[in-house]
Short mmCIF file of C-alpha atoms and ligand atoms in Angstrom, two decimals:
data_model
loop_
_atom_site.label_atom_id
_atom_site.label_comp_id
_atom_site.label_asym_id
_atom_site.label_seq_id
_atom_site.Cartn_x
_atom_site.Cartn_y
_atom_site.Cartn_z
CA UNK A 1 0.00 0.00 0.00
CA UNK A 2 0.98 3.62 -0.57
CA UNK A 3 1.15 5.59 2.67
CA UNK A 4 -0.44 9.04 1.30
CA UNK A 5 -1.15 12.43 2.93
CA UNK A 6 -3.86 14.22 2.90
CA UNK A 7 -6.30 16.64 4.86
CA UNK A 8 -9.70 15.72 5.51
CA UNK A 9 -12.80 16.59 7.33
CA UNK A 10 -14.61 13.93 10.01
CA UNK A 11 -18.02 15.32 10.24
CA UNK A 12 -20.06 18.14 8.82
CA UNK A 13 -19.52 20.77 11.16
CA UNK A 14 -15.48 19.85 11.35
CA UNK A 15 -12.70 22.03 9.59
CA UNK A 16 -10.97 20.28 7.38
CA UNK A 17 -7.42 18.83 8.92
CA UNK A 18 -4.34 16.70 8.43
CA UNK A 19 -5.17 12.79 7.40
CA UNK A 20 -2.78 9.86 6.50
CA UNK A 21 -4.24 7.25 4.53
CA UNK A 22 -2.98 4.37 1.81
CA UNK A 23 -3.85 4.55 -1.38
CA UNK A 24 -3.67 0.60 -3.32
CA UNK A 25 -0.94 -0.69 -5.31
CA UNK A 26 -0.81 0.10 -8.78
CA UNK A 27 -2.59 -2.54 -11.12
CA UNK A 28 -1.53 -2.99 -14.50
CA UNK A 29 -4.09 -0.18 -15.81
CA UNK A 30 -3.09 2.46 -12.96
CA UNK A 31 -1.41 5.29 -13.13
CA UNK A 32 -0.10 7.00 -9.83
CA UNK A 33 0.14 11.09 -10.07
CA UNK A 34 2.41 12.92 -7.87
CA UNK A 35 -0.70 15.70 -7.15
CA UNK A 36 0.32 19.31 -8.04
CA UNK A 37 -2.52 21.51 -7.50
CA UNK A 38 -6.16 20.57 -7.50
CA UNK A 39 -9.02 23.20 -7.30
CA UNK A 40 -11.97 23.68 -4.97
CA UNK A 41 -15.01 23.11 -6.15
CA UNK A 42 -18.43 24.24 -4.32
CA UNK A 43 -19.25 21.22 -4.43
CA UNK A 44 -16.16 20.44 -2.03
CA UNK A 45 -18.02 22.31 -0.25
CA UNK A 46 -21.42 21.23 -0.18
CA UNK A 47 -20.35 17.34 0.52
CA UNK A 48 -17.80 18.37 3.21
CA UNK A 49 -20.65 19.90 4.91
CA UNK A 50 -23.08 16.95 4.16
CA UNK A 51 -25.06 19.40 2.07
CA UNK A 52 -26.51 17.01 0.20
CA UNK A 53 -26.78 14.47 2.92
CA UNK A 54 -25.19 11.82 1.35
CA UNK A 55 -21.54 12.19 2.86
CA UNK A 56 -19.55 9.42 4.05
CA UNK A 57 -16.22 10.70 6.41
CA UNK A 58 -13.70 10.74 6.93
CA UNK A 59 -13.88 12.53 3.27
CA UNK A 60 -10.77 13.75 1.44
CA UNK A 61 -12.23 16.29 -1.34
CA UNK A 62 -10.83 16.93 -4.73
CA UNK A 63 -12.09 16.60 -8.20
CA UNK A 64 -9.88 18.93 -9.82
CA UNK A 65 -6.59 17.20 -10.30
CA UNK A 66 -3.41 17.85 -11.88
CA UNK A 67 -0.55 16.20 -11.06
CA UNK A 68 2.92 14.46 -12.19
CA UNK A 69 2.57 10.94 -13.49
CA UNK A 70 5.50 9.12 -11.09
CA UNK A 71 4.81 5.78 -11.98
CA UNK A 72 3.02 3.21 -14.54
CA UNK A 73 1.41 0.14 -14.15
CA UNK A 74 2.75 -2.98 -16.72
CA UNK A 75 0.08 -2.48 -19.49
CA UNK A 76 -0.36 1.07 -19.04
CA UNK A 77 0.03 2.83 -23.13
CA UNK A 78 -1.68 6.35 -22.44
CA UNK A 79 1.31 7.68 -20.22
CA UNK A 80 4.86 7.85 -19.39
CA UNK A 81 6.55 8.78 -16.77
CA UNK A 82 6.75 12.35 -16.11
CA UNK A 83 3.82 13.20 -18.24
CA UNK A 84 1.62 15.63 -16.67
CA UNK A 85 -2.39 14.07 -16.07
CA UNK A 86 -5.29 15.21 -14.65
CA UNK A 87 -8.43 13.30 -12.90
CA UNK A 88 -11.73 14.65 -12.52
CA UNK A 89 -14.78 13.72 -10.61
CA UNK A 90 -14.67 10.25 -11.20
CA UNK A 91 -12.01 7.11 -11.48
CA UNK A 92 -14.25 4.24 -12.42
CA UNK A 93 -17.49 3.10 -13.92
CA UNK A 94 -18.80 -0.30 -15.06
CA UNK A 95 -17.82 0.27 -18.41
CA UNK A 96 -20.50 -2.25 -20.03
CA UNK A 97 -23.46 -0.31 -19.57
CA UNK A 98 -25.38 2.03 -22.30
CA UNK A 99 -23.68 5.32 -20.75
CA UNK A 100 -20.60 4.00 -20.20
CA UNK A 101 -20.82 2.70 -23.64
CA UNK A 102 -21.50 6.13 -24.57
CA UNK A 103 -18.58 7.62 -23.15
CA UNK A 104 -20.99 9.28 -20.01
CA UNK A 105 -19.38 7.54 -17.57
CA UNK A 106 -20.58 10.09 -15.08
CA UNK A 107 -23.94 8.48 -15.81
CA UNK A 108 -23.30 4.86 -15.09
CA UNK A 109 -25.98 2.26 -14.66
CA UNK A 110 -23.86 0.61 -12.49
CA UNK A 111 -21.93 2.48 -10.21
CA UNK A 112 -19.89 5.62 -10.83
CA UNK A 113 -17.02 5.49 -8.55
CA UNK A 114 -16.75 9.37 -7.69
CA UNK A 115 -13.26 10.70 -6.76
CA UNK A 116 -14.17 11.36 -3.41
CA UNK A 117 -17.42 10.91 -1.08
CA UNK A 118 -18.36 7.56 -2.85
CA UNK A 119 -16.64 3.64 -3.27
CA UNK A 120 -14.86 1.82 -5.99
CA UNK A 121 -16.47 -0.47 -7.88
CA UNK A 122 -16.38 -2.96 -5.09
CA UNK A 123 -18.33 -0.84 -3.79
CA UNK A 124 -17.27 -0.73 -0.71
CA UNK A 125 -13.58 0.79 -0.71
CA UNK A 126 -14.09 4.47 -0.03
CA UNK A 127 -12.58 7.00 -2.63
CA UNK A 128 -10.91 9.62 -1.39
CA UNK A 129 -10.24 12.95 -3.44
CA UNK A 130 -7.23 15.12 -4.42
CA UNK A 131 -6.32 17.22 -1.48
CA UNK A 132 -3.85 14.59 -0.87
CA UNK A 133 0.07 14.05 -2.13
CA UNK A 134 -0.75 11.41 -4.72
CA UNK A 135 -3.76 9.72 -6.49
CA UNK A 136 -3.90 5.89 -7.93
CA UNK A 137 -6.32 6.03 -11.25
CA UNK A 138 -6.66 3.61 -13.72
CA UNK A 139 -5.08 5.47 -17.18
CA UNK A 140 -8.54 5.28 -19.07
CA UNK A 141 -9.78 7.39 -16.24
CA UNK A 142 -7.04 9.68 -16.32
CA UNK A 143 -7.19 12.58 -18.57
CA UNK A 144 -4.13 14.19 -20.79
CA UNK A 145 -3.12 17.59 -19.78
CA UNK A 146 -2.01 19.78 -23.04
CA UNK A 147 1.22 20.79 -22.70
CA UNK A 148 0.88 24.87 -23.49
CA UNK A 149 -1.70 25.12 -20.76
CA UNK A 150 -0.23 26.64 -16.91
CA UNK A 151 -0.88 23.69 -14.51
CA UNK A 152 -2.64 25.63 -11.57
CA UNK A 153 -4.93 27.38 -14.30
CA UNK A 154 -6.08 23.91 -16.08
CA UNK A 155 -7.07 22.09 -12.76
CA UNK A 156 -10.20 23.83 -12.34
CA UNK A 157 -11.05 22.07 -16.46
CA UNK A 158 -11.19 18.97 -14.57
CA UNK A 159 -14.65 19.97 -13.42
CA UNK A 160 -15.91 23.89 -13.76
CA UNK A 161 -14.04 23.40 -17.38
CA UNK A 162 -16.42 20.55 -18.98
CA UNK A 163 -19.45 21.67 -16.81
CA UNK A 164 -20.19 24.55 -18.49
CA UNK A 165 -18.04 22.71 -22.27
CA UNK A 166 -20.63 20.09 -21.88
CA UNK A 167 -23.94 21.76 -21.77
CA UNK A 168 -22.63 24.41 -24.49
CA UNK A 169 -22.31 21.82 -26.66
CA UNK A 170 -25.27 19.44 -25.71
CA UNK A 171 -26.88 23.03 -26.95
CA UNK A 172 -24.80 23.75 -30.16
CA UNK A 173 -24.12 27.25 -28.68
CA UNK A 174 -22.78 28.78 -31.80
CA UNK A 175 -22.33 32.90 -33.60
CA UNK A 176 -25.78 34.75 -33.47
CA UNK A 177 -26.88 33.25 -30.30
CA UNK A 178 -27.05 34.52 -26.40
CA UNK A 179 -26.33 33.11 -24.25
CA UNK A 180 -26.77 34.23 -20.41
CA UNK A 181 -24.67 32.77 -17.59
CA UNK A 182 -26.12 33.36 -14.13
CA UNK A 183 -23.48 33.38 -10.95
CA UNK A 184 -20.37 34.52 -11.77
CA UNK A 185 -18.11 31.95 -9.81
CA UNK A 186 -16.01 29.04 -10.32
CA UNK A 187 -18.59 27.57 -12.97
CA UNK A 188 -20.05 30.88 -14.21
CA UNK A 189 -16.40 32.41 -15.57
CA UNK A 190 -15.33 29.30 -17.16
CA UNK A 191 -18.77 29.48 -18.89
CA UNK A 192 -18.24 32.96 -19.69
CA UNK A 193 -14.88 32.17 -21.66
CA UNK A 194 -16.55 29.30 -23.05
CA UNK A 195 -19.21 30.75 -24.24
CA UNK A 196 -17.80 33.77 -25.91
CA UNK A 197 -14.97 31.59 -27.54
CA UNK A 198 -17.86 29.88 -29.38
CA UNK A 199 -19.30 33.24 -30.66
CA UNK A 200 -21.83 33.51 -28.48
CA UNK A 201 -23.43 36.91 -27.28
CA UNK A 202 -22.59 36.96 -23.67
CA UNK A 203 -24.65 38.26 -20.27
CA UNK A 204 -24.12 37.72 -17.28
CA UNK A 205 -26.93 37.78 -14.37
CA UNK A 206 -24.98 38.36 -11.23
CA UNK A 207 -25.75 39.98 -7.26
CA UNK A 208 -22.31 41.22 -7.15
CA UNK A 209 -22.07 44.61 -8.85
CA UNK A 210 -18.41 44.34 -7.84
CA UNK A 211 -17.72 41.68 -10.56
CA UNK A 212 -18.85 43.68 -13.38
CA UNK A 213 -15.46 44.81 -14.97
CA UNK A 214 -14.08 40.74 -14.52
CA UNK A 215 -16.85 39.97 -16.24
CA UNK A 216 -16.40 41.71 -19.12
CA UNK A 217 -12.37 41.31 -19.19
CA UNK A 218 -13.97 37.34 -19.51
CA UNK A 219 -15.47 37.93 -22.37
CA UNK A 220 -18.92 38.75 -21.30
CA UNK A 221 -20.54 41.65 -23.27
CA UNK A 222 -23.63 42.53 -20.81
CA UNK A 223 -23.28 42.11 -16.92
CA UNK A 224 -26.59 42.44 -15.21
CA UNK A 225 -27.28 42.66 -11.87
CA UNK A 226 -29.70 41.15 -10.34
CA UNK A 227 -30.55 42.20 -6.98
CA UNK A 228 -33.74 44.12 -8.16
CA UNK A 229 -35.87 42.02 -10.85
CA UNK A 230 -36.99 45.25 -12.40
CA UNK A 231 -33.83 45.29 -13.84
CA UNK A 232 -34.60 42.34 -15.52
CA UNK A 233 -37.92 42.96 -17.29
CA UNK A 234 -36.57 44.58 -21.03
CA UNK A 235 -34.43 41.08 -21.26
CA UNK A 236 -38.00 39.05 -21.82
CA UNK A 237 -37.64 36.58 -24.59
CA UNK A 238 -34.46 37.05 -25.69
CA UNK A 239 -31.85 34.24 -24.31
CA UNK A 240 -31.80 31.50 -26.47
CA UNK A 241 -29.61 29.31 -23.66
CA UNK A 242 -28.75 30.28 -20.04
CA UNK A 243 -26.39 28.55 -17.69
CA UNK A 244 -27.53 28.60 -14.57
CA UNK A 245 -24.60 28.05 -11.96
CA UNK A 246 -25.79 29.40 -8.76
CA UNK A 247 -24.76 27.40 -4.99
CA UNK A 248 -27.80 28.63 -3.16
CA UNK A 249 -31.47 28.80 -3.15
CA UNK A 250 -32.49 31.42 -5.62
CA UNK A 251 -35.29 32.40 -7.73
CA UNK A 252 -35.37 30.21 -11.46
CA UNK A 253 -38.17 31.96 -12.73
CA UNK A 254 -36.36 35.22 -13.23
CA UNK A 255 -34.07 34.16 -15.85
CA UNK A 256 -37.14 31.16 -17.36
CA UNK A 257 -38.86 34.36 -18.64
CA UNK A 258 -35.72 35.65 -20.31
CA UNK A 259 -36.33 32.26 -22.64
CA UNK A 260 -36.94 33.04 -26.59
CA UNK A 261 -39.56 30.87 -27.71
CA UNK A 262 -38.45 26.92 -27.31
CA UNK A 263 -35.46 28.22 -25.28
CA UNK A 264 -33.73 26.22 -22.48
CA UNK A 265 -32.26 27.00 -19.09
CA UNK A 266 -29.80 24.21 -17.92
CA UNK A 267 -28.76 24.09 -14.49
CA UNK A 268 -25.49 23.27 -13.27
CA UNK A 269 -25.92 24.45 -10.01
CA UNK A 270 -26.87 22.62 -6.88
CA UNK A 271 -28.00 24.10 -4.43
CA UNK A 272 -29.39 22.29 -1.74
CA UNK A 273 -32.94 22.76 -1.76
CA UNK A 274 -35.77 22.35 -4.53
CA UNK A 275 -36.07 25.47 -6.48
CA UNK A 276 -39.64 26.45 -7.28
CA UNK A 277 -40.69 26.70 -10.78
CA UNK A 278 -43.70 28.37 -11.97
CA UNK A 279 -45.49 26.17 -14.80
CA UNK A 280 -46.15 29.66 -16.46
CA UNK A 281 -42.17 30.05 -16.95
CA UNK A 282 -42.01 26.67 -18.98
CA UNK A 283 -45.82 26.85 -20.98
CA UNK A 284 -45.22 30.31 -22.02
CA UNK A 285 -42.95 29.96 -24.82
CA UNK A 286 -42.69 26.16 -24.53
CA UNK A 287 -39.56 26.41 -22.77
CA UNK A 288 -36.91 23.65 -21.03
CA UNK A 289 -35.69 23.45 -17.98
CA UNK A 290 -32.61 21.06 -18.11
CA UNK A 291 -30.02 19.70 -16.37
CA UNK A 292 -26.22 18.54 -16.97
CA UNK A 293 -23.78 16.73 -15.02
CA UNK A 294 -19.89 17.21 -15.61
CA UNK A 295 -19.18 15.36 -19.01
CA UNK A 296 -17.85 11.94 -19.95
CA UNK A 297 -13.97 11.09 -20.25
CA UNK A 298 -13.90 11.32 -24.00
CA UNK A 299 -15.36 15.09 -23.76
CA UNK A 300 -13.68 16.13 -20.92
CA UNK A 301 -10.18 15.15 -23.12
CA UNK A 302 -12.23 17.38 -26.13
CA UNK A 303 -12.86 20.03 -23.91
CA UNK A 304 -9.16 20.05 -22.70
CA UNK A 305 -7.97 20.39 -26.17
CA UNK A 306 -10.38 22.89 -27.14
CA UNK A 307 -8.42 25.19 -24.65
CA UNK A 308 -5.33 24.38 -25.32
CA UNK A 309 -6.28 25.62 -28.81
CA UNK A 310 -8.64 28.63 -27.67
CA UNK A 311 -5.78 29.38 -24.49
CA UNK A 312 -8.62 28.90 -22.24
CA UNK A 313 -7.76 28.35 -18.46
CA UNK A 314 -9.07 29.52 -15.15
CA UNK A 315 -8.60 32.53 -13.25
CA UNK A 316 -6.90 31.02 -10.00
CA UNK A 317 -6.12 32.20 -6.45
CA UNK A 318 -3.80 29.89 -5.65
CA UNK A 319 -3.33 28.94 -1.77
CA UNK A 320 -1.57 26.77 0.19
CA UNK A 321 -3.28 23.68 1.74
CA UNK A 322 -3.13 25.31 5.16
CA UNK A 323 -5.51 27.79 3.81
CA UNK A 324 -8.19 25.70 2.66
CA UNK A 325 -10.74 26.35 5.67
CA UNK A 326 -10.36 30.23 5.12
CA UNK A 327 -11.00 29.42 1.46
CA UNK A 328 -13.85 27.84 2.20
CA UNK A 329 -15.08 30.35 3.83
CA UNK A 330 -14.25 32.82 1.53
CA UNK A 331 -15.97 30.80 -1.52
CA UNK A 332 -19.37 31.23 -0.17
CA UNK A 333 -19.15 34.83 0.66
CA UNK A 334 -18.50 35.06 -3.21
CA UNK A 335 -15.05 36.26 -2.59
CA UNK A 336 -12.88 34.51 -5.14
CA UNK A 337 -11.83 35.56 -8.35
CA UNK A 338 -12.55 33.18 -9.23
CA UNK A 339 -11.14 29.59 -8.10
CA UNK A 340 -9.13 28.60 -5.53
CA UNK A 341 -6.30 26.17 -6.44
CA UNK A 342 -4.58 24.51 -4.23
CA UNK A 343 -0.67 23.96 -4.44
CA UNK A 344 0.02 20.73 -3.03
CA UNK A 345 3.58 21.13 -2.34
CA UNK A 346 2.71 22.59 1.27
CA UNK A 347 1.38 19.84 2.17
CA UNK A 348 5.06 18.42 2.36
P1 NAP B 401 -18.95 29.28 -6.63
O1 NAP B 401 -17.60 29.50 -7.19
O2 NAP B 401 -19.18 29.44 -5.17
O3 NAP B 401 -19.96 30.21 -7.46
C1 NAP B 401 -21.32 30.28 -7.19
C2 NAP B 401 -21.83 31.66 -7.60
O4 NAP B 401 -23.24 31.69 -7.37
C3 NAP B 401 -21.28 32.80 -6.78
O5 NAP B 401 -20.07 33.28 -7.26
C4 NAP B 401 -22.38 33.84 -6.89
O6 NAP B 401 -22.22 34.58 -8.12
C5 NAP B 401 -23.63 33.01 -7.03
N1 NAP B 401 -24.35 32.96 -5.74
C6 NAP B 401 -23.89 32.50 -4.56
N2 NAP B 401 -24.83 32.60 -3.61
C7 NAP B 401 -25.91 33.13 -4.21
C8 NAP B 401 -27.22 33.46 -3.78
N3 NAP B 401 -27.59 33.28 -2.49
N4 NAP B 401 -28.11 33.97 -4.68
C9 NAP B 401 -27.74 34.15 -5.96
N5 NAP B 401 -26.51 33.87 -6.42
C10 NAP B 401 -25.61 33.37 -5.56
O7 NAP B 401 -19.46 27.78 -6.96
P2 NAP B 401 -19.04 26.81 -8.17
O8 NAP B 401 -17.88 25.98 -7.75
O9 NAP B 401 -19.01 27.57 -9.42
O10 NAP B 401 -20.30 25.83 -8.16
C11 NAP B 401 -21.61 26.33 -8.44
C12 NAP B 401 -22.64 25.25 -8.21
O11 NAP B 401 -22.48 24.24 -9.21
C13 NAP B 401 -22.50 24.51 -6.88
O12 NAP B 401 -23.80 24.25 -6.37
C14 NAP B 401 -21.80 23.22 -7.25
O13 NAP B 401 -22.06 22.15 -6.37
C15 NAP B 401 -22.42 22.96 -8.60
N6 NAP B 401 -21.65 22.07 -9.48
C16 NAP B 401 -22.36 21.28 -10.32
C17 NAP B 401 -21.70 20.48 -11.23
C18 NAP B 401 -22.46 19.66 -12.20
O14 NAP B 401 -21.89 18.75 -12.79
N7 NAP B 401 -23.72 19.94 -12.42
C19 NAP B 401 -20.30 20.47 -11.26
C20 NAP B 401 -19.62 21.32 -10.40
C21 NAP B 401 -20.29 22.13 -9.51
P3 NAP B 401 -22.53 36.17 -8.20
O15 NAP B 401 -21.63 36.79 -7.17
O16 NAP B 401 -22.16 36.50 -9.60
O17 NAP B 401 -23.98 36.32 -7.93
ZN1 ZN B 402 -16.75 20.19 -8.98
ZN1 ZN B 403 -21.65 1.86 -16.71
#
């Protein structure tokens, strides 16, 4: 076993603190990455705080992960040595199943062994996540990290990267459209670079007046603020897609009605309790209310190369592990500009 180290939170109301573990042996398949920097994700957030009430502890989170590949198993062809790799939110899925047939792993019949907060595909071995010193991933789990891109900038692709990629392609987002993104964090600027790299006419529905000048150095060509839903009213019918990647409870409707006719809203955000949606906000207009979950392996590697070829990365505060509690913190006060990346070498 590989003695690794880590920090980790024991309960929902715990900070999050140092944690030795072992990660397994490699197998044939595996690759083991020396962990350079993985972001923090709200959702980090959400499961370390049980959330979602589905945590399992002790939990080691971490689904944005870049690191140094330091050894390969026997039959291992996708990497060398010394290659750099990334994992996202997941290291394993059944891989016989229509999804996983499909390349949506993330939506496995079976079992999608999640990088953290979940099992292997026993089942039973708990996964734990990449605020740790090294990771153990089978390679066709493992994800290629282009070469021209700056490593503490791509980890956040691992996840806020192809979930807002995935949806904007589900969609076709293409020239002539517009697109609104609403929450302007971790998710919402990836989207915004995203979205504008694909020609799309940008806005983006925020509370924080403060982020309006980021949001237009990101590409966006409207910032809106949404505190008062007045504000709102001359923007009727004219989105034909909007991301919605708000953390908390908020109100749908507002940005439903912005819908052109047959227009959809997909939500990447989770907050943790139901949002209400009036029927008038989908019959008017017949428009969708959708959903999207990360992306498979196969686009999450097409999404990585898109920005390698589009220089698309993610704005980064980077911190040292010792910080992560404070960053916490600071992530749901909306003060990040606008992901948090964590350098793993302090956790020496
Ligand atoms: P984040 O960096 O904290 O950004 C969330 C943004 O939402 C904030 O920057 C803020 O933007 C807005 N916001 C926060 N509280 C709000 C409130 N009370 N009312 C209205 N707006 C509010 O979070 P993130 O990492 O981007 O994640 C966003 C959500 O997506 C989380 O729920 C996360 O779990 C989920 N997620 C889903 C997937 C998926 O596959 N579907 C993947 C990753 C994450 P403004 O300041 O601009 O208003
Ligand atoms: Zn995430
Ligand atoms: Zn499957």
């Amino acid at each position: 076993m590989l003695p690794t180290r880590a920090y980790a939170t024991h309960s929902p109301t715990d900070e999050l603190k140092p944690f030795d573990f072992e990660r397994r042996e490699l197998g044939e398949h595996d690759v083991l990455l020396e962990i350079l920097y993985c972001g923090i994700c709200h959702t980090d957030i959400h499961q370390a705080r049980n959330e979602w009430e589905n945590s399992t502890y002790p939990m080691v989170p971490g689904h944005e992960i870049v690191g140094r590949v330091a050894h390969v198993g026997s039959a291992v062809i996708k990497f060398k040595e010394g290659n750099i790799a990334g994992v996202g939110c997941f290291v394993d899925s059944c891989r016989e199943c229509r999804n996983c047939r499909d390349s949506e792993e993330q939506f496995c019949e079976r079992h999608t062994a999640s990088t953290y907060n979940s099992t292997e595909m026993d089942e039973k071995t708990p996964t734990y996540g990449g605020y740790s010193s090294q990771i153990v991933v089978d390679e066709n789990y493992t994800l290629k990290i282009p070469e021209n891109l700056p490593l503490e900038g791509a980890a956040p692709l691992l996840c806020a990267g192809i979930t807002t990629y995935s949806p904007l392609r589900q969609y076709n987002v293409r020239e002539g459209q517009r697109v609104g993104v609403v929450g302007l964090g971790g998710l919402g600027h990836m989207a915004v670079k995203l979205a504008r790299s694909m020609g799309a006419e940008v806005t983006v529905f925020s509370t924080s007046p403060s982020k309006e000048e980021d949001a237009r150095r990101l590409g966006a060509h409207n910032f809106v603020v949404t505190q008062d839903p007045v504000t709102l009213e001359p923007l009727a019918g004219k989105f034909d897609l909007i991301l919605d990647a708000v953390s908390a409870p908020h109100d749908p409707n507002l940005y439903l009605n912005l819908l052109r006719r047959d227009g959809v809203m997909v939500l990447v955000g989770a907050p943790e309790k139901p949002l209400e949606v009036s029927a008038f906000s989908l019959i008017m207009g017949r428009r969708k209310l959708a959903g999207s979950l990360i992306g498979g392996i196969s686009e999450t590697q097409e999404m990585l190369d898109y920005c390698a070829e589009h220089n698309i990365t993610s704005d980064v505060e980077v911190i040292p592990i010792q910080a992560v509690n404070e960053a916490y913190e600071r992530t749901i006060k909306g003060d990040v500009r606008y992901r948090f990346v964590i350098d793993m070498k302090s956790l020496q």
